mmCIF file of C-alpha atoms in Angstrom:
data_model
loop_
_atom_site.group_PDB
_atom_site.id
_atom_site.type_symbol
_atom_site.label_atom_id
_atom_site.label_comp_id
_atom_site.label_asym_id
_atom_site.label_seq_id
_atom_site.Cartn_x
_atom_site.Cartn_y
_atom_site.Cartn_z
ATOM 1 C CA MET A 992 -30.839 2.097 59.669
ATOM 2 C CA ARG A 993 -33.826 -0.102 58.906
ATOM 3 C CA GLU A 994 -34.439 -3.211 60.968
ATOM 4 C CA SER A 995 -34.137 -6.452 59.002
ATOM 5 C CA ALA A 996 -34.558 -10.175 59.443
ATOM 6 C CA ASP A 997 -33.444 -11.972 62.580
ATOM 7 C CA ALA A 998 -29.941 -12.831 61.405
ATOM 8 C CA LEU A 999 -26.460 -12.768 62.892
ATOM 9 C CA VAL A 1000 -23.533 -11.633 60.729
ATOM 10 C CA LEU A 1001 -20.080 -13.230 60.901
ATOM 11 C CA LEU A 1002 -17.571 -11.264 58.846
ATOM 12 C CA LEU A 1003 -14.343 -13.079 57.938
ATOM 13 C CA ALA A 1004 -11.503 -10.553 58.068
ATOM 14 C CA GLY A 1005 -8.487 -12.670 58.947
ATOM 15 C CA GLY A 1006 -6.953 -13.626 55.609
ATOM 16 C CA ILE A 1007 -3.282 -12.866 55.137
ATOM 17 C CA GLY A 1008 -3.738 -11.323 51.657
ATOM 18 C CA SER A 1009 -0.093 -11.865 50.744
ATOM 19 C CA ARG A 1010 -0.613 -11.049 47.050
ATOM 20 C CA LEU A 1011 -1.089 -7.398 48.046
ATOM 21 C CA ASN A 1012 2.578 -7.415 49.010
ATOM 22 C CA LEU A 1013 3.719 -4.225 50.801
ATOM 23 C CA LEU A 1014 0.151 -3.061 51.315
ATOM 24 C CA VAL A 1015 -0.408 -5.835 53.883
ATOM 25 C CA GLU A 1016 3.051 -5.739 55.437
ATOM 26 C CA HIS A 1017 1.740 -3.861 58.482
ATOM 27 C CA ARG A 1018 -2.032 -4.246 58.213
ATOM 28 C CA ALA A 1019 -4.747 -6.827 57.559
ATOM 29 C CA LYS A 1020 -6.067 -6.988 54.006
ATOM 30 C CA PRO A 1021 -9.538 -5.615 54.915
ATOM 31 C CA ALA A 1022 -7.818 -2.586 56.510
ATOM 32 C CA VAL A 1023 -6.025 -1.551 53.295
ATOM 33 C CA PRO A 1024 -7.029 2.006 52.260
ATOM 34 C CA PHE A 1025 -9.201 2.212 49.170
ATOM 35 C CA GLY A 1026 -10.843 4.884 47.064
ATOM 36 C CA GLY A 1027 -9.404 7.881 48.877
ATOM 37 C CA ILE A 1028 -11.233 7.835 52.214
ATOM 38 C CA TYR A 1029 -12.294 4.207 52.702
ATOM 39 C CA ARG A 1030 -10.878 0.925 53.898
ATOM 40 C CA ILE A 1031 -11.780 -2.254 52.021
ATOM 41 C CA ILE A 1032 -13.849 -3.557 54.949
ATOM 42 C CA ASP A 1033 -16.033 -0.421 54.880
ATOM 43 C CA PHE A 1034 -17.946 -1.911 51.938
ATOM 44 C CA SER A 1035 -18.976 -5.088 53.771
ATOM 45 C CA LEU A 1036 -19.769 -3.193 56.983
ATOM 46 C CA SER A 1037 -21.848 -0.623 55.112
ATOM 47 C CA ASN A 1038 -23.729 -3.360 53.248
ATOM 48 C CA VAL A 1039 -24.579 -4.945 56.588
ATOM 49 C CA MET A 1040 -25.704 -1.582 57.985
ATOM 50 C CA ASN A 1041 -27.777 -0.701 54.912
ATOM 51 C CA SER A 1042 -29.441 -4.133 55.019
ATOM 52 C CA GLY A 1043 -30.734 -3.475 58.518
ATOM 53 C CA LEU A 1044 -28.659 -6.169 60.223
ATOM 54 C CA THR A 1045 -27.522 -5.109 63.670
ATOM 55 C CA ARG A 1046 -25.368 -7.835 65.253
ATOM 56 C CA VAL A 1047 -21.913 -8.488 63.811
ATOM 57 C CA GLY A 1048 -18.901 -10.557 64.763
ATOM 58 C CA VAL A 1049 -15.649 -9.722 62.943
ATOM 59 C CA LEU A 1050 -13.227 -12.664 62.830
ATOM 60 C CA THR A 1051 -9.650 -11.367 62.731
ATOM 61 C CA GLN A 1052 -6.304 -13.110 62.610
ATOM 62 C CA TYR A 1053 -3.277 -11.631 60.805
ATOM 63 C CA LYS A 1054 -1.974 -8.170 61.827
ATOM 64 C CA PRO A 1055 -5.338 -7.117 63.243
ATOM 65 C CA LEU A 1056 -4.422 -3.979 65.205
ATOM 66 C CA SER A 1057 -5.139 -1.341 62.555
ATOM 67 C CA LEU A 1058 -8.337 -3.155 61.582
ATOM 68 C CA MET A 1059 -9.514 -3.280 65.192
ATOM 69 C CA ALA A 1060 -8.710 0.397 65.692
ATOM 70 C CA HIS A 1061 -10.552 1.289 62.488
ATOM 71 C CA ILE A 1062 -13.710 -0.592 63.508
ATOM 72 C CA GLY A 1063 -13.611 0.682 67.076
ATOM 73 C CA ASN A 1064 -17.011 0.347 68.736
ATOM 74 C CA GLY A 1065 -18.781 0.290 65.373
ATOM 75 C CA SER A 1066 -20.380 3.707 65.784
ATOM 76 C CA ALA A 1067 -19.315 4.781 62.278
ATOM 77 C CA TRP A 1068 -21.794 2.174 60.961
ATOM 78 C CA ASP A 1069 -24.431 2.589 63.720
ATOM 79 C CA PHE A 1070 -23.545 -0.686 65.419
ATOM 80 C CA THR A 1071 -24.052 0.745 68.905
ATOM 81 C CA GLY A 1072 -27.114 0.537 71.126
ATOM 82 C CA ARG A 1073 -29.071 -1.863 73.296
ATOM 83 C CA THR A 1074 -29.943 -4.202 70.418
ATOM 84 C CA ARG A 1075 -26.961 -3.492 68.179
ATOM 85 C CA GLY A 1076 -23.332 -4.402 68.479
ATOM 86 C CA ILE A 1077 -20.106 -5.396 66.792
ATOM 87 C CA LYS A 1078 -17.515 -7.668 68.399
ATOM 88 C CA ILE A 1079 -13.968 -8.517 67.349
ATOM 89 C CA LEU A 1080 -13.388 -12.293 67.453
ATOM 90 C CA PRO A 1081 -9.693 -13.269 67.305
ATOM 91 C CA PRO A 1082 -8.521 -16.905 67.258
ATOM 92 C CA ARG A 1083 -8.435 -18.670 70.602
ATOM 93 C CA THR A 1084 -4.651 -18.638 70.718
ATOM 94 C CA GLY A 1085 -2.487 -19.115 73.732
ATOM 95 C CA GLU A 1086 -2.002 -22.812 74.253
ATOM 96 C CA ARG A 1087 -0.842 -24.031 70.857
ATOM 97 C CA ASP A 1088 -0.371 -22.778 67.296
ATOM 98 C CA SER A 1089 -3.076 -25.117 66.047
ATOM 99 C CA ASP A 1090 -5.668 -22.904 67.751
ATOM 100 C CA TRP A 1091 -5.354 -20.411 64.883
ATOM 101 C CA TYR A 1092 -8.115 -20.430 62.282
ATOM 102 C CA LYS A 1093 -7.395 -23.159 59.737
ATOM 103 C CA GLY A 1094 -10.100 -22.153 57.247
ATOM 104 C CA THR A 1095 -13.451 -20.454 56.895
ATOM 105 C CA ALA A 1096 -15.494 -23.230 58.511
ATOM 106 C CA ASP A 1097 -12.976 -23.697 61.327
ATOM 107 C CA ALA A 1098 -13.114 -19.964 62.043
ATOM 108 C CA ILE A 1099 -16.899 -20.131 62.454
ATOM 109 C CA ARG A 1100 -16.630 -23.332 64.499
ATOM 110 C CA GLN A 1101 -14.274 -21.643 66.971
ATOM 111 C CA ASN A 1102 -16.956 -19.010 67.560
ATOM 112 C CA ILE A 1103 -19.961 -21.222 68.174
ATOM 113 C CA ASP A 1104 -20.254 -19.663 71.626
ATOM 114 C CA PHE A 1105 -20.791 -16.266 69.963
ATOM 115 C CA ILE A 1106 -23.549 -17.746 67.801
ATOM 116 C CA LEU A 1107 -25.219 -19.306 70.847
ATOM 117 C CA ALA A 1108 -24.955 -16.033 72.763
ATOM 118 C CA ASN A 1109 -26.739 -14.219 69.918
ATOM 119 C CA PRO A 1110 -29.765 -16.357 69.043
ATOM 120 C CA SER A 1111 -30.899 -15.998 65.441
ATOM 121 C CA GLU A 1112 -32.825 -17.792 62.736
ATOM 122 C CA GLN A 1113 -30.061 -17.388 60.159
ATOM 123 C CA VAL A 1114 -26.331 -16.712 60.113
ATOM 124 C CA VAL A 1115 -24.855 -14.587 57.308
ATOM 125 C CA VAL A 1116 -21.185 -15.314 56.606
ATOM 126 C CA LEU A 1117 -19.285 -12.661 54.636
ATOM 127 C CA SER A 1118 -15.781 -11.795 53.547
ATOM 128 C CA GLY A 1119 -14.324 -8.440 54.568
ATOM 129 C CA ASP A 1120 -12.156 -7.908 51.500
ATOM 130 C CA HIS A 1121 -14.501 -7.394 48.539
ATOM 131 C CA ILE A 1122 -15.758 -4.221 46.860
ATOM 132 C CA TYR A 1123 -19.498 -4.371 46.145
ATOM 133 C CA ARG A 1124 -23.007 -3.328 47.179
ATOM 134 C CA MET A 1125 -25.554 -5.955 48.175
ATOM 135 C CA ASP A 1126 -28.873 -6.070 50.042
ATOM 136 C CA PHE A 1127 -28.568 -8.985 52.444
ATOM 137 C CA ASP A 1128 -32.188 -8.574 53.532
ATOM 138 C CA ALA A 1129 -33.262 -9.545 49.998
ATOM 139 C CA MET A 1130 -30.913 -12.533 50.103
ATOM 140 C CA LEU A 1131 -32.386 -13.624 53.434
ATOM 141 C CA SER A 1132 -35.911 -13.411 52.009
ATOM 142 C CA TYR A 1133 -34.813 -15.506 49.020
ATOM 143 C CA HIS A 1134 -33.249 -18.073 51.374
ATOM 144 C CA GLN A 1135 -36.480 -18.364 53.347
ATOM 145 C CA HIS A 1136 -38.624 -18.558 50.213
ATOM 146 C CA LYS A 1137 -36.509 -21.449 48.881
ATOM 147 C CA ARG A 1138 -36.615 -23.180 52.289
ATOM 148 C CA ALA A 1139 -32.874 -23.590 51.853
ATOM 149 C CA ASP A 1140 -30.394 -24.920 54.365
ATOM 150 C CA VAL A 1141 -27.630 -22.916 52.684
ATOM 151 C CA THR A 1142 -27.786 -20.076 50.154
ATOM 152 C CA ILE A 1143 -24.649 -18.877 48.357
ATOM 153 C CA GLY A 1144 -24.267 -15.525 46.640
ATOM 154 C CA MET A 1145 -23.075 -16.253 43.097
ATOM 155 C CA MET A 1146 -22.361 -14.341 39.906
ATOM 156 C CA VAL A 1147 -21.215 -15.025 36.370
ATOM 157 C CA VAL A 1148 -17.517 -14.339 35.737
ATOM 158 C CA PRO A 1149 -15.365 -14.866 32.626
ATOM 159 C CA LYS A 1150 -14.409 -18.524 32.311
ATOM 160 C CA ARG A 1151 -10.747 -17.558 32.253
ATOM 161 C CA ASP A 1152 -11.148 -16.336 35.862
ATOM 162 C CA ILE A 1153 -13.240 -19.162 37.291
ATOM 163 C CA HIS A 1154 -10.138 -21.017 38.517
ATOM 164 C CA GLN A 1155 -9.923 -18.454 41.327
ATOM 165 C CA PHE A 1156 -13.355 -19.306 42.774
ATOM 166 C CA GLY A 1157 -15.671 -22.017 43.909
ATOM 167 C CA ALA A 1158 -17.985 -22.783 40.989
ATOM 168 C CA GLY A 1159 -21.570 -24.024 41.168
ATOM 169 C CA ILE A 1160 -23.644 -25.975 38.665
ATOM 170 C CA ILE A 1161 -27.367 -25.257 39.109
ATOM 171 C CA ASP A 1162 -30.716 -26.602 37.912
ATOM 172 C CA ASN A 1163 -33.619 -24.474 36.607
ATOM 173 C CA GLU A 1164 -34.694 -23.715 40.193
ATOM 174 C CA ASN A 1165 -31.237 -22.299 41.085
ATOM 175 C CA ARG A 1166 -30.569 -25.298 43.310
ATOM 176 C CA ILE A 1167 -26.867 -26.149 43.258
ATOM 177 C CA ILE A 1168 -26.449 -29.739 42.085
ATOM 178 C CA ASP A 1169 -22.662 -29.917 41.792
ATOM 179 C CA TRP A 1170 -19.614 -27.953 42.937
ATOM 180 C CA GLU A 1171 -16.054 -27.391 41.737
ATOM 181 C CA GLU A 1172 -13.556 -25.632 43.960
ATOM 182 C CA LYS A 1173 -11.142 -23.555 41.841
ATOM 183 C CA PRO A 1174 -11.485 -25.805 38.786
ATOM 184 C CA LYS A 1175 -8.670 -25.923 36.255
ATOM 185 C CA VAL A 1176 -11.058 -27.135 33.536
ATOM 186 C CA PRO A 1177 -14.382 -25.515 34.460
ATOM 187 C CA ARG A 1178 -17.827 -26.754 33.514
ATOM 188 C CA THR A 1179 -19.504 -23.487 34.521
ATOM 189 C CA ASN A 1180 -18.767 -19.779 34.884
ATOM 190 C CA LEU A 1181 -21.008 -19.285 37.935
ATOM 191 C CA ALA A 1182 -18.691 -18.248 40.759
ATOM 192 C CA SER A 1183 -19.146 -18.107 44.509
ATOM 193 C CA MET A 1184 -18.828 -14.634 46.023
ATOM 194 C CA GLY A 1185 -17.940 -16.047 49.431
ATOM 195 C CA ILE A 1186 -21.306 -14.880 50.819
ATOM 196 C CA TYR A 1187 -23.371 -17.509 52.636
ATOM 197 C CA VAL A 1188 -26.687 -17.653 54.458
ATOM 198 C CA PHE A 1189 -27.146 -20.646 56.775
ATOM 199 C CA ASP A 1190 -30.096 -21.655 58.862
ATOM 200 C CA THR A 1191 -28.558 -21.331 62.300
ATOM 201 C CA GLN A 1192 -29.481 -24.751 63.620
ATOM 202 C CA TYR A 1193 -28.336 -26.373 60.386
ATOM 203 C CA LEU A 1194 -24.978 -24.576 60.644
ATOM 204 C CA LEU A 1195 -24.477 -25.666 64.243
ATOM 205 C CA ARG A 1196 -25.277 -29.305 63.407
ATOM 206 C CA THR A 1197 -22.988 -29.235 60.370
ATOM 207 C CA LEU A 1198 -20.019 -27.795 62.249
ATOM 208 C CA ALA A 1199 -20.446 -30.393 64.976
ATOM 209 C CA GLN A 1200 -20.360 -33.348 62.563
ATOM 210 C CA ASP A 1201 -16.727 -33.445 61.490
ATOM 211 C CA ARG A 1202 -14.041 -31.207 62.943
ATOM 212 C CA LYS A 1203 -11.664 -32.184 60.145
ATOM 213 C CA GLU A 1204 -13.788 -30.125 57.749
ATOM 214 C CA VAL A 1205 -12.137 -26.718 57.991
ATOM 215 C CA ASP A 1206 -13.258 -24.860 54.869
ATOM 216 C CA PHE A 1207 -16.688 -24.105 53.413
ATOM 217 C CA GLY A 1208 -15.711 -24.265 49.739
ATOM 218 C CA MET A 1209 -13.481 -27.321 50.015
ATOM 219 C CA ASP A 1210 -15.336 -29.344 52.645
ATOM 220 C CA ILE A 1211 -18.749 -28.211 53.870
ATOM 221 C CA ILE A 1212 -20.459 -27.049 50.667
ATOM 222 C CA PRO A 1213 -19.694 -30.108 48.452
ATOM 223 C CA ARG A 1214 -21.142 -32.438 51.060
ATOM 224 C CA ALA A 1215 -24.139 -30.201 51.728
ATOM 225 C CA ILE A 1216 -25.038 -30.104 48.019
ATOM 226 C CA HIS A 1217 -25.496 -33.882 47.927
ATOM 227 C CA GLU A 1218 -27.243 -34.198 51.287
ATOM 228 C CA ASP A 1219 -29.191 -30.959 51.853
ATOM 229 C CA ARG A 1220 -30.904 -27.987 50.188
ATOM 230 C CA VAL A 1221 -28.269 -25.580 48.799
ATOM 231 C CA TYR A 1222 -29.299 -22.731 46.490
ATOM 232 C CA ALA A 1223 -27.531 -20.071 44.464
ATOM 233 C CA TYR A 1224 -28.580 -16.461 44.984
ATOM 234 C CA PRO A 1225 -27.902 -14.691 41.660
ATOM 235 C CA PHE A 1226 -26.097 -11.351 41.845
ATOM 236 C CA TYR A 1227 -25.822 -9.006 38.869
ATOM 237 C CA GLY A 1228 -24.127 -5.887 40.245
ATOM 238 C CA TYR A 1229 -20.546 -4.697 40.621
ATOM 239 C CA TRP A 1230 -18.325 -7.008 42.698
ATOM 240 C CA ARG A 1231 -14.555 -7.228 42.811
ATOM 241 C CA ASP A 1232 -12.123 -9.324 44.805
ATOM 242 C CA VAL A 1233 -9.224 -6.913 45.347
ATOM 243 C CA GLY A 1234 -6.805 -9.603 46.441
ATOM 244 C CA THR A 1235 -4.048 -8.738 43.961
ATOM 245 C CA ILE A 1236 -2.159 -5.546 43.196
ATOM 246 C CA GLN A 1237 -3.579 -5.575 39.671
ATOM 247 C CA SER A 1238 -7.218 -5.957 40.755
ATOM 248 C CA TYR A 1239 -6.725 -3.441 43.572
ATOM 249 C CA TRP A 1240 -5.355 -0.820 41.162
ATOM 250 C CA GLU A 1241 -8.030 -1.549 38.541
ATOM 251 C CA THR A 1242 -10.840 -1.220 41.078
ATOM 252 C CA ASN A 1243 -9.487 2.118 42.284
ATOM 253 C CA MET A 1244 -9.390 3.261 38.663
ATOM 254 C CA ASP A 1245 -13.002 2.116 38.228
ATOM 255 C CA ILE A 1246 -14.076 4.795 40.714
ATOM 256 C CA ILE A 1247 -12.937 7.527 38.325
ATOM 257 C CA ARG A 1248 -13.985 5.716 35.147
ATOM 258 C CA GLU A 1249 -17.395 6.672 33.787
ATOM 259 C CA ASN A 1250 -20.085 3.956 33.847
ATOM 260 C CA SER A 1251 -17.820 1.422 35.544
ATOM 261 C CA GLY A 1252 -20.567 0.357 37.932
ATOM 262 C CA ILE A 1253 -18.923 1.377 41.202
ATOM 263 C CA SER A 1254 -20.149 4.400 43.146
ATOM 264 C CA PRO A 1255 -19.334 4.414 46.886
ATOM 265 C CA GLU A 1256 -21.363 7.588 47.459
ATOM 266 C CA GLU A 1257 -24.512 6.249 45.777
ATOM 267 C CA TRP A 1258 -23.995 2.946 47.561
ATOM 268 C CA GLU A 1259 -23.955 4.817 50.900
ATOM 269 C CA ILE A 1260 -20.607 3.374 51.907
ATOM 270 C CA ARG A 1261 -19.431 4.835 55.209
ATOM 271 C CA PRO A 1262 -15.799 5.233 56.233
ATOM 272 C CA ASN A 1263 -14.591 5.882 59.759
ATOM 273 C CA PRO A 1264 -13.427 9.507 59.445
ATOM 274 C CA GLU A 1265 -12.118 9.641 63.013
ATOM 275 C CA TYR A 1266 -9.648 6.757 62.728
ATOM 276 C CA GLY A 1267 -5.911 7.430 62.581
ATOM 277 C CA ASP A 1268 -3.457 10.077 63.711
ATOM 278 C CA ARG A 1269 -5.196 12.696 61.596
ATOM 279 C CA PRO A 1270 -8.954 12.628 60.853
ATOM 280 C CA MET A 1271 -10.005 11.891 57.304
ATOM 281 C CA ASP A 1272 -12.569 14.721 57.169
ATOM 282 C CA ARG A 1273 -10.068 17.538 56.813
ATOM 283 C CA ALA A 1274 -10.353 20.980 55.278
ATOM 284 C CA PRO A 1275 -11.416 21.037 51.602
ATOM 285 C CA ALA A 1276 -8.836 20.256 48.946
ATOM 286 C CA ARG A 1277 -7.013 23.261 47.453
ATOM 287 C CA PHE A 1278 -6.075 23.747 43.811
ATOM 288 C CA LEU A 1279 -3.443 26.450 43.471
ATOM 289 C CA PRO A 1280 -2.633 28.566 40.390
ATOM 290 C CA GLY A 1281 -1.013 26.454 37.659
ATOM 291 C CA SER A 1282 -2.534 23.176 38.848
ATOM 292 C CA LYS A 1283 -4.208 20.783 36.421
ATOM 293 C CA VAL A 1284 -6.519 17.914 37.406
ATOM 294 C CA ALA A 1285 -8.413 15.527 35.116
ATOM 295 C CA SER A 1286 -10.356 12.268 35.690
ATOM 296 C CA SER A 1287 -9.193 11.998 39.301
ATOM 297 C CA LEU A 1288 -10.483 11.628 42.834
ATOM 298 C CA ILE A 1289 -8.968 14.244 45.147
ATOM 299 C CA SER A 1290 -9.730 13.829 48.865
ATOM 300 C CA ALA A 1291 -10.038 16.477 51.545
ATOM 301 C CA GLY A 1292 -6.854 18.119 52.750
ATOM 302 C CA CYS A 1293 -4.986 17.683 49.455
ATOM 303 C CA VAL A 1294 -3.019 20.617 48.031
ATOM 304 C CA ILE A 1295 -2.465 20.492 44.276
ATOM 305 C CA GLU A 1296 0.050 22.773 42.602
ATOM 306 C CA GLY A 1297 1.112 20.388 39.823
ATOM 307 C CA THR A 1298 -0.722 17.962 37.520
ATOM 308 C CA VAL A 1299 -2.908 15.008 38.536
ATOM 309 C CA ILE A 1300 -4.473 12.798 35.858
ATOM 310 C CA ASN A 1301 -6.424 9.548 36.231
ATOM 311 C CA SER A 1302 -5.389 9.101 39.867
ATOM 312 C CA VAL A 1303 -6.857 8.559 43.340
ATOM 313 C CA LEU A 1304 -5.438 10.719 46.138
ATOM 314 C CA SER A 1305 -6.230 10.081 49.809
ATOM 315 C CA PRO A 1306 -6.523 12.936 52.340
ATOM 316 C CA GLY A 1307 -3.559 15.240 52.861
ATOM 317 C CA VAL A 1308 -1.591 14.467 49.686
ATOM 318 C CA ARG A 1309 0.484 17.344 48.329
ATOM 319 C CA VAL A 1310 1.502 17.563 44.680
ATOM 320 C CA LYS A 1311 3.958 20.441 44.356
ATOM 321 C CA LYS A 1312 4.692 22.790 41.497
ATOM 322 C CA GLY A 1313 5.756 21.052 38.282
ATOM 323 C CA ALA A 1314 5.082 17.555 39.686
ATOM 324 C CA VAL A 1315 3.020 15.106 37.631
ATOM 325 C CA VAL A 1316 0.924 12.217 39.006
ATOM 326 C CA THR A 1317 -0.760 9.881 36.506
ATOM 327 C CA ASN A 1318 -2.498 6.497 36.807
ATOM 328 C CA ALA A 1319 -1.581 6.330 40.480
ATOM 329 C CA VAL A 1320 -3.062 5.604 43.894
ATOM 330 C CA VAL A 1321 -1.495 7.731 46.649
ATOM 331 C CA PHE A 1322 -2.347 7.107 50.302
ATOM 332 C CA GLU A 1323 -2.640 9.693 53.077
ATOM 333 C CA ASP A 1324 -0.179 12.546 53.504
ATOM 334 C CA GLY A 1325 2.051 11.642 50.572
ATOM 335 C CA VAL A 1326 4.253 14.431 49.231
ATOM 336 C CA ILE A 1327 5.266 14.650 45.582
ATOM 337 C CA GLU A 1328 7.968 17.298 45.468
ATOM 338 C CA GLU A 1329 8.619 19.798 42.676
ATOM 339 C CA ARG A 1330 9.139 18.351 39.187
ATOM 340 C CA ALA A 1331 8.754 14.772 40.460
ATOM 341 C CA VAL A 1332 6.808 12.228 38.392
ATOM 342 C CA VAL A 1333 4.657 9.349 39.653
ATOM 343 C CA ASP A 1334 3.158 7.116 36.963
ATOM 344 C CA LEU A 1335 1.362 3.773 37.302
ATOM 345 C CA ALA A 1336 2.176 3.288 40.974
ATOM 346 C CA VAL A 1337 0.669 2.702 44.408
ATOM 347 C CA LEU A 1338 2.221 4.764 47.215
ATOM 348 C CA ASP A 1339 1.473 3.862 50.832
ATOM 349 C CA LYS A 1340 1.021 6.424 53.623
ATOM 350 C CA ARG A 1341 3.385 9.344 54.109
ATOM 351 C CA VAL A 1342 5.617 8.566 51.154
ATOM 352 C CA GLN A 1343 7.835 11.429 50.009
ATOM 353 C CA VAL A 1344 8.995 11.521 46.390
ATOM 354 C CA GLY A 1345 11.952 13.891 46.155
ATOM 355 C CA ALA A 1346 12.329 16.776 43.739
ATOM 356 C CA GLY A 1347 12.853 15.614 40.166
ATOM 357 C CA ALA A 1348 12.527 11.924 41.104
ATOM 358 C CA VAL A 1349 10.516 9.506 38.954
ATOM 359 C CA VAL A 1350 8.460 6.554 40.195
ATOM 360 C CA GLY A 1351 7.432 4.583 37.110
ATOM 361 C CA HIS A 1352 10.298 5.336 34.752
ATOM 362 C CA GLY A 1353 10.543 3.863 31.256
ATOM 363 C CA GLU A 1354 8.242 2.098 28.802
ATOM 364 C CA ASN A 1355 8.944 -1.577 29.566
ATOM 365 C CA LEU A 1356 5.776 -2.552 31.444
ATOM 366 C CA ALA A 1357 6.097 -6.300 30.914
ATOM 367 C CA LEU A 1358 9.299 -7.131 32.822
ATOM 368 C CA ALA A 1359 7.873 -8.653 36.012
ATOM 369 C CA ASN A 1360 9.318 -8.023 39.433
ATOM 370 C CA LYS A 1361 12.161 -10.490 39.981
ATOM 371 C CA GLN A 1362 11.282 -11.257 43.591
ATOM 372 C CA PHE A 1363 7.483 -11.305 43.198
ATOM 373 C CA PRO A 1364 6.745 -12.009 39.505
ATOM 374 C CA LYS A 1365 3.137 -13.008 40.240
ATOM 375 C CA HIS A 1366 2.453 -9.803 42.185
ATOM 376 C CA LEU A 1367 3.832 -7.137 39.839
ATOM 377 C CA TYR A 1368 3.842 -7.783 36.110
ATOM 378 C CA THR A 1369 1.870 -5.005 34.362
ATOM 379 C CA GLY A 1370 4.104 -2.032 35.096
ATOM 380 C CA ILE A 1371 2.719 -1.038 38.500
ATOM 381 C CA SER A 1372 5.364 -0.116 41.074
ATOM 382 C CA LEU A 1373 4.866 -0.162 44.857
ATOM 383 C CA VAL A 1374 6.327 2.228 47.417
ATOM 384 C CA GLY A 1375 6.032 1.236 51.078
ATOM 385 C CA LYS A 1376 4.787 3.291 53.978
ATOM 386 C CA GLU A 1377 6.936 6.320 54.969
ATOM 387 C CA ALA A 1378 9.549 5.662 52.301
ATOM 388 C CA LYS A 1379 11.523 8.663 51.056
ATOM 389 C CA ILE A 1380 12.635 8.602 47.434
ATOM 390 C CA PRO A 1381 15.758 10.798 47.144
ATOM 391 C CA LYS A 1382 15.663 13.703 44.703
ATOM 392 C CA GLY A 1383 16.584 12.795 41.138
ATOM 393 C CA THR A 1384 16.104 9.037 41.691
ATOM 394 C CA ARG A 1385 14.638 6.905 38.890
ATOM 395 C CA ILE A 1386 12.380 4.017 39.931
ATOM 396 C CA GLY A 1387 11.479 1.717 37.011
ATOM 397 C CA ARG A 1388 8.434 -0.421 36.284
ATOM 398 C CA ASN A 1389 7.241 -3.320 38.486
ATOM 399 C CA CYS A 1390 9.571 -2.150 41.244
ATOM 400 C CA ILE A 1391 9.200 -2.371 45.015
ATOM 401 C CA VAL A 1392 10.545 0.203 47.475
ATOM 402 C CA SER A 1393 10.156 -1.128 51.004
ATOM 403 C CA PHE A 1394 8.726 0.457 54.130
ATOM 404 C CA GLY A 1395 10.773 3.338 55.532
ATOM 405 C CA TYR A 1396 13.435 3.457 52.794
ATOM 406 C CA ASN A 1397 15.275 6.771 52.687
ATOM 407 C CA ASP A 1398 18.404 8.471 51.364
ATOM 408 C CA ASP A 1399 20.700 6.292 53.482
ATOM 409 C CA ALA A 1400 19.038 3.074 52.341
ATOM 410 C CA PHE A 1401 19.481 4.011 48.688
ATOM 411 C CA SER A 1402 23.218 4.518 49.406
ATOM 412 C CA GLY A 1403 23.716 6.928 46.567
ATOM 413 C CA GLN A 1404 22.024 4.673 44.023
ATOM 414 C CA ASN A 1405 19.941 6.907 41.747
ATOM 415 C CA THR A 1406 18.271 4.235 39.624
ATOM 416 C CA LEU A 1407 16.146 1.190 40.412
ATOM 417 C CA ALA A 1408 15.865 -0.864 37.239
ATOM 418 C CA ASP A 1409 12.641 -2.483 36.007
ATOM 419 C CA GLY A 1410 11.583 -5.400 38.182
ATOM 420 C CA GLU A 1411 14.030 -4.611 41.007
ATOM 421 C CA SER A 1412 13.294 -4.246 44.724
ATOM 422 C CA ALA A 1413 14.914 -1.971 47.267
#
């Protein structure tokens, strides 16, 4: 790890991430498995590590236990030592519900004591739920060169997507002169990545001014643009917000798609291989006689007897003889029994698909899930952690099978129609 500028990192990892549906039922969004051996937060943590920054506070809130266990003492990312450290910063709950973080700025405000205890020239504020590679040292140098009070990482996105982001209008010096938060009729396609560099003293003064300002994008940044020096830091690489099932699935598929721009190995993204009941660095994957694999990522500990095409398999997945897995993301220790089919689906940990069962049955991809039409609408079906799909069962498109479902829960029902939930 190289040593970088004198900056403190505050990593926001407390969002509820409800659009990921079952995947965040028992874990925080940044703790969702991704790309076989990683968690989403591994990308932000590795970017911090590779940028030479050594002091990190991780602000947690919703369902933080698996995230906290995954981070541990930070040794997986070299955040241990006399001058290095990572600290979990939960909300100051206990007296009243209003103590919970109300927004990004409020979350930082509640941890001013952490900032004061770790003196720095700048504070870097990041999100823990994006997939990207970025050199924060270069961004800090840019911030100092511009003599900025605030610098915001920004990139061009299609105008049809700009309504999801804060949008900045800049002059020819990259100074932000106007701001639109999630505009319905945008004037620009330059989107905020949710990455900020603040001069520390400026941040402390700003947070002390008005405690009713709880969010950076909605409150702090618009005012700062008119009163202070706020600059855009242009970013041209791969960056994805994996906050929906569709974007999560697409980004996993990007890993196995040639020239997509994402390469966790080249980016030097580190997982925590020791976290969990079974370590991630298991024995090598095995491909038995009769197996067929194409355009897929197969993690350690997998045993493949059947067919796997265009899919991402986490450690310990078993695809038995005659089974077919296509266009799928399968988490740790899943078992696809003989002659079973999994197509266009995301399966959480330790899911068992019974012999001859089908997850992703039929050709009607467009009938959205009845309960969550904005979550599942392109044919992807979700199967919750430790669910057991009985043999011979047919699960349609855009379906949801909840955590722990088994033979008894299905009550003899052998078909789940398109858009249904069980």
